[in-house]
Coordinates of C-alpha atoms (C1' of nucleotides) in Angstrom, one line a residue:
Chain A
M1 CA -59.5 -43.3 -68.3
Q2 CA -57.9 -46.6 -68.3
D3 CA -55.3 -45.8 -70.6
R4 CA -54.9 -42.1 -69.1
L5 CA -54.4 -44.1 -65.8
I6 CA -51.8 -46.4 -67.4
E7 CA -50.0 -44.0 -68.8
T8 CA -49.7 -41.8 -65.9
A9 CA -48.8 -44.8 -63.7
I10 CA -46.1 -45.8 -65.9
D11 CA -44.7 -42.2 -65.6
C12 CA -45.0 -42.5 -61.7
F13 CA -43.9 -46.1 -61.2
G14 CA -40.7 -45.3 -63.7
R15 CA -39.6 -42.2 -61.7
R16 CA -40.3 -43.2 -58.1
G17 CA -40.9 -47.0 -57.9
F18 CA -43.7 -49.0 -56.5
D19 CA -43.6 -47.9 -53.3
G20 CA -43.0 -44.3 -54.0
A21 CA -45.7 -43.9 -56.2
S22 CA -49.0 -43.0 -54.7
T23 CA -52.3 -43.6 -55.9
R24 CA -53.3 -40.2 -55.3
D25 CA -50.4 -38.4 -57.1
I26 CA -51.6 -40.9 -59.9
A27 CA -54.9 -40.3 -60.1
R28 CA -54.6 -36.4 -59.6
A29 CA -52.1 -36.3 -62.5
S30 CA -54.8 -38.3 -64.5
G31 CA -57.3 -35.9 -63.8
T32 CA -59.5 -38.2 -61.9
A33 CA -60.3 -39.7 -58.2
M34 CA -58.4 -42.1 -56.6
S35 CA -61.1 -44.4 -56.3
S36 CA -61.1 -44.7 -60.3
I37 CA -58.0 -47.0 -59.7
T38 CA -59.7 -49.2 -57.4
Y39 CA -62.6 -49.7 -59.7
H40 CA -60.9 -50.3 -63.1
F41 CA -57.8 -52.2 -61.7
G42 CA -59.0 -53.5 -58.4
G43 CA -56.2 -51.5 -56.5
K44 CA -52.6 -50.2 -56.6
E45 CA -51.2 -53.5 -57.4
G46 CA -53.5 -54.2 -60.3
L47 CA -52.6 -50.9 -61.9
Y48 CA -48.8 -52.0 -61.4
L49 CA -49.5 -55.2 -63.4
A50 CA -51.5 -53.6 -65.8
C51 CA -48.8 -51.1 -66.6
A52 CA -46.4 -54.1 -67.1
E53 CA -48.8 -55.6 -69.7
H54 CA -48.7 -52.3 -71.4
I55 CA -45.1 -51.9 -71.7
A56 CA -44.8 -55.4 -72.8
A57 CA -47.1 -54.6 -75.6
K58 CA -45.5 -51.2 -76.5
I59 CA -42.1 -53.3 -76.6
S60 CA -43.5 -56.1 -78.6
E61 CA -44.6 -53.6 -81.1
R62 CA -41.6 -51.7 -81.1
H63 CA -39.5 -55.0 -81.9
A64 CA -41.9 -56.5 -83.9
A65 CA -39.2 -55.8 -87.0
A66 CA -36.4 -57.1 -85.0
L67 CA -38.3 -60.1 -84.4
E68 CA -38.7 -60.9 -88.1
L69 CA -35.1 -60.8 -88.4
T70 CA -35.0 -64.1 -86.3
A71 CA -37.2 -66.0 -88.5
D72 CA -36.1 -69.1 -90.4
A73 CA -32.7 -68.6 -88.5
S74 CA -31.5 -72.2 -89.4
A75 CA -32.0 -71.4 -93.1
I76 CA -29.6 -68.4 -93.6
D77 CA -25.8 -68.1 -93.5
R78 CA -23.5 -66.8 -91.0
E79 CA -22.7 -63.8 -92.4
T80 CA -26.2 -62.7 -92.6
A81 CA -26.9 -64.0 -88.9
I82 CA -24.3 -61.7 -87.8
E83 CA -25.9 -59.0 -89.7
R84 CA -29.2 -59.5 -88.3
C85 CA -27.6 -60.0 -84.9
L86 CA -26.2 -56.7 -85.2
A87 CA -29.5 -55.2 -86.4
I88 CA -31.4 -56.6 -83.4
I89 CA -28.8 -55.3 -80.8
D90 CA -28.2 -51.8 -82.3
G91 CA -32.3 -51.6 -82.1
F92 CA -32.1 -52.4 -78.3
A93 CA -29.4 -50.4 -77.8
Q94 CA -31.5 -47.4 -79.5
T95 CA -34.6 -48.2 -76.9
M96 CA -32.1 -48.0 -74.3
L97 CA -31.1 -44.5 -75.4
H98 CA -34.4 -43.2 -76.4
P99 CA -36.0 -40.7 -73.7
D100 CA -39.4 -42.1 -74.5
S101 CA -38.2 -45.3 -73.0
E102 CA -36.6 -43.9 -70.1
N103 CA -39.8 -44.6 -67.6
W104 CA -40.9 -47.8 -68.8
A105 CA -37.0 -48.9 -69.0
R106 CA -36.5 -48.1 -65.3
F107 CA -39.8 -49.8 -64.6
I108 CA -38.1 -53.3 -66.0
V109 CA -34.9 -52.5 -64.2
R110 CA -36.4 -52.1 -61.1
E111 CA -38.5 -55.5 -61.6
Q112 CA -35.2 -57.4 -62.6
Q113 CA -33.9 -56.0 -58.8
A114 CA -36.7 -57.5 -57.1
P115 CA -38.9 -59.6 -59.7
T116 CA -42.4 -59.8 -59.1
E117 CA -45.6 -61.2 -61.1
A118 CA -45.0 -58.2 -63.1
F119 CA -41.3 -59.5 -64.3
E120 CA -43.1 -62.6 -65.4
R121 CA -45.7 -60.6 -67.6
L122 CA -42.7 -58.6 -68.9
Y123 CA -40.7 -61.6 -69.8
L124 CA -43.8 -63.9 -71.5
G125 CA -45.1 -60.7 -73.2
A126 CA -42.0 -59.1 -74.7
M127 CA -38.6 -60.3 -73.9
K128 CA -38.8 -64.5 -74.4
N129 CA -39.4 -64.3 -78.0
L130 CA -36.7 -61.9 -78.7
M131 CA -34.3 -63.6 -76.8
E132 CA -34.9 -67.4 -77.9
G133 CA -34.7 -65.5 -81.5
V134 CA -31.5 -64.2 -81.0
A135 CA -30.4 -67.7 -79.5
A136 CA -31.6 -69.1 -82.8
L137 CA -29.4 -66.8 -84.6
L138 CA -26.3 -67.3 -82.6
H139 CA -26.8 -70.9 -83.2
V140 CA -25.9 -70.3 -86.8
V141 CA -23.4 -67.8 -85.8
R142 CA -21.4 -70.2 -83.4
P143 CA -22.5 -73.6 -83.9
A144 CA -19.8 -75.3 -82.1
L145 CA -20.1 -73.3 -78.7
P146 CA -22.1 -75.2 -76.2
E147 CA -25.7 -74.0 -75.5
R148 CA -25.1 -72.5 -72.2
E149 CA -21.7 -70.8 -73.2
R150 CA -23.9 -69.3 -76.1
R151 CA -26.7 -68.5 -74.2
A152 CA -24.2 -66.7 -71.6
L153 CA -22.6 -65.2 -74.7
M154 CA -25.8 -63.4 -75.8
M155 CA -26.5 -61.9 -72.4
L156 CA -23.4 -60.4 -72.2
I157 CA -23.9 -58.9 -75.6
F158 CA -27.3 -57.4 -74.3
G159 CA -25.5 -56.1 -71.2
Q160 CA -23.6 -53.6 -73.3
A161 CA -26.7 -52.3 -74.4
L162 CA -28.3 -52.8 -71.1
V163 CA -25.9 -50.5 -69.5
L164 CA -26.7 -47.8 -71.2
R165 CA -29.8 -47.3 -69.3
A166 CA -29.0 -49.3 -65.9
G167 CA -25.4 -47.6 -65.7
R168 CA -26.5 -44.3 -67.1
A169 CA -25.4 -42.2 -64.6
S170 CA -21.8 -44.1 -64.6
V171 CA -22.0 -43.8 -68.3
C172 CA -22.6 -40.1 -68.3
K173 CA -19.6 -39.7 -65.7
A174 CA -17.1 -41.5 -68.0
L175 CA -17.9 -39.4 -71.1
G176 CA -18.0 -36.1 -69.1
T177 CA -21.4 -35.0 -70.5
E178 CA -24.4 -34.4 -68.3
E179 CA -26.8 -36.6 -70.5
L180 CA -26.5 -38.9 -73.6
G181 CA -27.6 -36.7 -76.6
E182 CA -27.1 -37.5 -80.3
A183 CA -23.4 -37.5 -80.5
E184 CA -23.0 -39.6 -77.6
A185 CA -25.9 -42.0 -78.7
A186 CA -24.1 -42.7 -82.1
L187 CA -20.8 -42.9 -80.7
L188 CA -22.0 -45.6 -78.5
R189 CA -24.1 -47.4 -80.9
A190 CA -21.0 -47.7 -83.2
Q191 CA -18.9 -48.8 -80.5
I192 CA -21.4 -51.5 -79.7
R193 CA -21.6 -52.5 -83.0
T194 CA -17.9 -53.0 -83.3
N195 CA -17.3 -54.8 -80.2
T196 CA -20.4 -57.2 -81.5
I197 CA -18.5 -58.0 -84.5
A198 CA -15.4 -58.7 -82.7
I199 CA -16.9 -60.8 -80.4
L200 CA -19.2 -62.9 -82.8
S201 CA -16.3 -62.8 -85.4
G202 CA -14.1 -64.9 -83.0
G203 CA -13.8 -68.5 -82.7
T204 CA -15.9 -70.0 -85.6
T205 CA -15.4 -73.4 -84.0
Chain B
M1 CA -25.7 -48.7 -33.0
Q2 CA -24.8 -46.5 -35.6
D3 CA -23.0 -49.3 -37.6
R4 CA -26.0 -51.6 -36.8
L5 CA -28.5 -49.5 -38.2
I6 CA -26.4 -48.7 -41.2
E7 CA -25.9 -52.6 -41.9
T8 CA -29.6 -53.2 -41.5
A9 CA -30.6 -50.0 -43.5
I10 CA -28.3 -51.1 -46.4
D11 CA -30.1 -54.5 -46.4
C12 CA -33.6 -52.7 -46.2
F13 CA -32.9 -50.2 -48.9
G14 CA -31.4 -52.7 -51.1
R15 CA -34.6 -54.7 -51.0
R16 CA -37.5 -52.3 -51.1
G17 CA -35.8 -48.8 -52.3
F18 CA -35.6 -45.6 -50.4
D19 CA -39.4 -45.2 -50.7
G20 CA -40.4 -48.8 -49.6
A21 CA -37.8 -49.1 -46.9
S22 CA -39.8 -47.8 -43.5
T23 CA -37.5 -46.5 -40.4
R24 CA -39.7 -48.4 -38.0
D25 CA -38.7 -51.8 -39.8
I26 CA -35.3 -50.6 -39.9
A27 CA -35.3 -49.8 -36.4
R28 CA -37.0 -52.7 -35.3
A29 CA -34.6 -54.8 -37.1
S30 CA -31.7 -53.2 -35.4
G31 CA -32.9 -53.6 -32.0
T32 CA -33.4 -50.1 -31.1
A33 CA -36.0 -47.4 -31.2
M34 CA -36.9 -45.4 -34.4
S35 CA -36.1 -42.2 -32.7
S36 CA -32.4 -43.3 -32.9
I37 CA -32.3 -42.9 -36.5
T38 CA -33.1 -38.8 -35.7
Y39 CA -30.8 -39.0 -33.2
H40 CA -27.6 -40.3 -35.0
F41 CA -28.6 -39.3 -38.6
G42 CA -31.0 -36.6 -38.4
G43 CA -33.7 -38.4 -40.3
K44 CA -34.2 -40.9 -42.8
E45 CA -32.3 -39.6 -45.5
G46 CA -29.5 -38.6 -43.5
L47 CA -29.3 -42.2 -42.7
Y48 CA -29.5 -43.3 -46.6
L49 CA -26.5 -41.1 -47.4
A50 CA -24.4 -42.5 -44.5
C51 CA -25.6 -46.0 -46.3
A52 CA -24.0 -44.8 -49.7
E53 CA -20.5 -43.7 -48.1
H54 CA -20.6 -47.0 -45.8
I55 CA -20.8 -49.0 -49.3
A56 CA -18.3 -46.6 -51.2
A57 CA -16.0 -47.3 -48.3
K58 CA -16.7 -51.4 -48.7
I59 CA -16.3 -50.9 -52.1
S60 CA -12.9 -49.3 -52.4
E61 CA -12.0 -52.0 -49.8
R62 CA -12.7 -54.7 -51.8
H63 CA -11.2 -53.2 -54.9
A64 CA -8.1 -51.8 -53.6
A65 CA -6.3 -54.9 -55.1
A66 CA -7.7 -54.2 -58.5
L67 CA -6.9 -50.2 -58.0
E68 CA -3.0 -51.3 -57.5
L69 CA -3.2 -52.8 -60.9
T70 CA -4.1 -49.2 -62.6
A71 CA -0.9 -47.7 -61.4
D72 CA 2.0 -46.8 -63.4
A73 CA -0.3 -47.5 -66.5
S74 CA 2.0 -45.7 -68.8
A75 CA 4.8 -47.6 -67.7
I76 CA 3.9 -51.0 -68.9
D77 CA 3.3 -52.7 -72.6
R78 CA 0.1 -53.6 -74.1
E79 CA 0.1 -57.1 -73.1
T80 CA 0.4 -56.4 -69.2
A81 CA -2.2 -53.5 -69.7
I82 CA -4.6 -56.1 -71.5
E83 CA -3.7 -58.8 -68.8
R84 CA -4.6 -56.2 -65.9
C85 CA -7.8 -55.0 -67.6
L86 CA -9.1 -58.5 -67.8
A87 CA -8.3 -59.1 -64.0
I88 CA -10.2 -55.7 -63.2
I89 CA -12.9 -56.6 -65.1
D90 CA -12.9 -60.5 -63.4
G91 CA -13.2 -58.8 -60.2
F92 CA -15.8 -56.5 -61.2
A93 CA -17.9 -59.6 -62.5
Q94 CA -17.1 -61.5 -59.3
T95 CA -18.6 -58.6 -57.2
M96 CA -21.4 -58.4 -59.4
L97 CA -22.0 -62.3 -58.7
H98 CA -21.4 -62.3 -55.1
P99 CA -24.4 -63.0 -53.2
D100 CA -22.8 -60.5 -50.5
S101 CA -22.6 -57.7 -52.7
E102 CA -26.8 -58.3 -53.7
N103 CA -28.1 -55.5 -51.6
W104 CA -25.3 -52.7 -52.0
A105 CA -25.1 -53.5 -55.5
R106 CA -29.3 -53.1 -55.6
F107 CA -28.6 -49.8 -53.9
I108 CA -26.3 -48.6 -56.6
V109 CA -28.3 -49.6 -59.5
R110 CA -31.4 -47.9 -58.2
E111 CA -29.1 -44.9 -57.4
Q112 CA -28.1 -44.9 -61.1
Q113 CA -31.8 -45.0 -62.2
A114 CA -32.6 -41.7 -60.7
P115 CA -29.2 -40.3 -59.2
T116 CA -29.4 -38.2 -55.7
E117 CA -26.9 -37.0 -53.7
A118 CA -26.1 -40.5 -52.9
F119 CA -24.6 -41.3 -55.9
E120 CA -22.1 -38.5 -55.9
R121 CA -20.5 -39.8 -52.8
L122 CA -20.7 -43.2 -54.4
Y123 CA -18.9 -42.2 -57.4
L124 CA -16.5 -39.9 -56.1
G125 CA -16.0 -42.6 -53.1
A126 CA -15.5 -45.8 -54.9
M127 CA -16.2 -45.5 -58.8
K128 CA -13.9 -42.7 -59.8
N129 CA -10.9 -44.1 -59.1
L130 CA -11.0 -47.3 -60.5
M131 CA -13.1 -46.1 -63.7
E132 CA -9.7 -43.7 -64.1
G133 CA -7.4 -46.2 -63.7
V134 CA -9.0 -48.4 -66.3
A135 CA -9.1 -45.7 -68.8
A136 CA -5.7 -45.3 -68.6
L137 CA -4.8 -48.9 -69.0
L138 CA -7.0 -48.8 -71.9
H139 CA -4.8 -45.5 -73.4
V140 CA -2.3 -48.4 -73.5
V141 CA -4.2 -51.0 -75.1
R142 CA -5.6 -49.0 -77.5
P143 CA -3.6 -45.5 -77.8
A144 CA -4.9 -44.4 -81.3
L145 CA -8.7 -44.8 -80.3
P146 CA -10.0 -41.1 -79.6
E147 CA -10.3 -40.3 -75.9
R148 CA -14.3 -40.2 -76.0
E149 CA -14.7 -43.9 -78.0
R150 CA -12.1 -45.3 -75.5
R151 CA -14.3 -44.5 -72.7
A152 CA -17.1 -45.5 -74.4
L153 CA -15.5 -48.8 -74.7
M154 CA -14.5 -49.0 -71.2
M155 CA -18.2 -48.6 -70.5
L156 CA -19.4 -51.2 -72.8
I157 CA -16.9 -53.5 -71.4
F158 CA -18.2 -52.9 -67.8
G159 CA -21.8 -53.3 -69.1
Q160 CA -20.8 -57.3 -69.6
A161 CA -20.6 -57.4 -66.0
L162 CA -23.3 -55.2 -64.8
V163 CA -26.0 -57.4 -66.6
L164 CA -24.8 -59.9 -64.4
R165 CA -26.5 -58.0 -61.3
A166 CA -28.8 -55.1 -63.3
G167 CA -30.2 -57.9 -65.6
R168 CA -30.1 -60.7 -63.3
A169 CA -33.6 -61.9 -63.8
S170 CA -33.2 -62.0 -67.8
V171 CA -29.9 -63.9 -67.5
C172 CA -31.5 -66.6 -65.1
K173 CA -34.2 -67.2 -67.4
A174 CA -31.8 -67.2 -70.5
L175 CA -29.5 -69.9 -68.8
G176 CA -32.6 -71.8 -67.5
T177 CA -31.7 -71.4 -64.1
E178 CA -33.3 -70.1 -60.8
E179 CA -30.5 -68.4 -59.6
L180 CA -26.8 -68.0 -60.5
G181 CA -24.7 -70.7 -58.8
E182 CA -20.8 -71.7 -59.1
A183 CA -21.3 -73.3 -62.4
E184 CA -23.1 -70.5 -64.0
A185 CA -20.4 -67.9 -62.5
A186 CA -17.4 -69.7 -63.5
L187 CA -19.2 -70.1 -67.1
L188 CA -20.0 -66.2 -67.5
R189 CA -16.6 -65.2 -66.3
A190 CA -14.9 -67.2 -68.7
Q191 CA -17.1 -65.7 -71.4
I192 CA -16.4 -62.4 -70.4
R193 CA -12.9 -62.8 -70.3
T194 CA -13.0 -64.2 -73.5
N195 CA -15.2 -61.4 -75.1
T196 CA -13.1 -58.8 -73.6
I197 CA -9.7 -60.5 -75.4
A198 CA -11.7 -60.5 -78.6
I199 CA -13.0 -56.4 -78.1
L200 CA -9.3 -55.4 -76.9
S201 CA -7.2 -57.3 -79.1
G202 CA -9.2 -55.9 -82.1
G203 CA -7.7 -52.7 -83.9
T204 CA -4.5 -51.9 -82.8
T205 CA -5.0 -48.9 -84.6
Chain C
dG1 C1' -27.1 -42.0 -25.6
dT2 C1' -31.3 -44.3 -25.8
dC3 C1' -36.2 -45.0 -25.3
dT4 C1' -41.5 -43.8 -24.8
dA5 C1' -45.4 -40.9 -26.2
dT6 C1' -47.4 -38.1 -29.6
dA7 C1' -48.2 -35.0 -33.2
dC8 C1' -49.1 -35.0 -37.7
dT9 C1' -49.2 -36.2 -42.4
dA10 C1' -50.1 -39.1 -46.2
dC11 C1' -51.1 -43.7 -47.5
dG12 C1' -54.7 -47.5 -50.0
dA13 C1' -59.2 -49.2 -49.3
dT14 C1' -64.2 -49.0 -49.5
dA15 C1' -68.9 -47.4 -48.9
dG16 C1' -72.4 -44.6 -51.0
dA17 C1' -74.2 -40.6 -53.6
dC18 C1' -75.1 -39.3 -58.2
Chain D
dG1 C1' -68.7 -45.0 -64.1
dT2 C1' -66.9 -41.2 -61.4
dC3 C1' -66.7 -38.8 -57.4
dT4 C1' -66.7 -37.2 -52.1
dA5 C1' -66.4 -38.9 -47.7
dT6 C1' -64.5 -41.5 -44.4
dC7 C1' -61.7 -45.6 -42.0
dG8 C1' -58.0 -47.8 -40.5
dT9 C1' -53.0 -48.2 -41.0
dA10 C1' -48.3 -46.6 -41.0
dG11 C1' -45.0 -43.0 -42.3
dT12 C1' -41.6 -39.1 -40.1
dA13 C1' -40.4 -36.1 -36.8
dT14 C1' -40.2 -34.0 -32.2
dA15 C1' -40.4 -33.2 -27.3
dG16 C1' -39.1 -34.9 -22.9
dA17 C1' -38.3 -38.9 -19.4
dC18 C1' -34.6 -41.5 -18.0

DNA sequence: GTCTATACTACGATAGAC
DNA sequence: GTCTATCGTAGTATAGAC
């Protein structure tokens, strides 16, 4: 029942936010009583944190393959490093485009707006490793760029994929579509790849 | 008192979201009675929509100069069009970085996650003109690129600036800082400019 | 136009039966 | 481990005084 509650809660919290979602709704949708939440998680906040950890685990799982691409960064050449960066960014973009990711992606975007303890768990459990891995890859791609500039560069590249979720409504307006389907997804992913190549292939200095 | 309520409400809604903010709090912080909200706006939702329109007006004002840059797009050369795009993106990035923009930026990001009537008003009142203007500029920069690809390209460029607000917590983690101060802002804006030049200077075909 | 008082609903937490 | 019942609090809305 704990798992069932967490699954339902991620959906509710993702849709309506922490305050918008009610424990009664979550319990009802899970087919149990509200007091189960108190019993299993100690309360609404405990359930929320459990959701954050569950999401972190899911992301880690999904990005396990990507994470392997960041191993031995110092032992590969520039071409390979660029190719791996492109693969990781594309994976991230796919996640941002995937309907299944909608609820927990919204969960994370909300947390970024007003970080709580939950963000810390998301960061440590899922994001930190990936970000540090990409930073190491970029060190190979742009060895002469100062560390801070390189990290800024990294976040801006991620921003291209993030906008697909965080700015979804605007992206749809721009493309003149109601939602991002297969065709739009392919187009956006290809464009991200093109842009990222342009950004990374630039100054080798 | 209407203005006072709207100012306070934008702050509250930005911080805690629609459900998280309470009309009692908003009224108290505005130094008036809760029933004033009903009187002036018909209820919580009416106040929320009034906030959206107020924000749209503020943005329009702030981006008025940028909008002028998009005029006569068909009559300028490629170099000029690129320069204007860079100026507009930089202005947008500054907005995303500016502390004053924090609350209404959060307001908008929230709306994008789960668009309501308020997003429609924000889009029509503030975003549409700017986006269409930039699209026209990009038509000069990349005349051979298909329309849909060009619009995708535009949103991805905006994504670089959006991440500064929507992914703020992660950007801070990546840069190893608690908040984005003057130094970080300058660094990020410069990097966005560099990246955008790389993206736009690419295929002239 | 603004405030007070109040009605009604829904929330989260908790105690106790099973 | 799960449910029912209930408490106190806080939410929006509304009627009516000033």
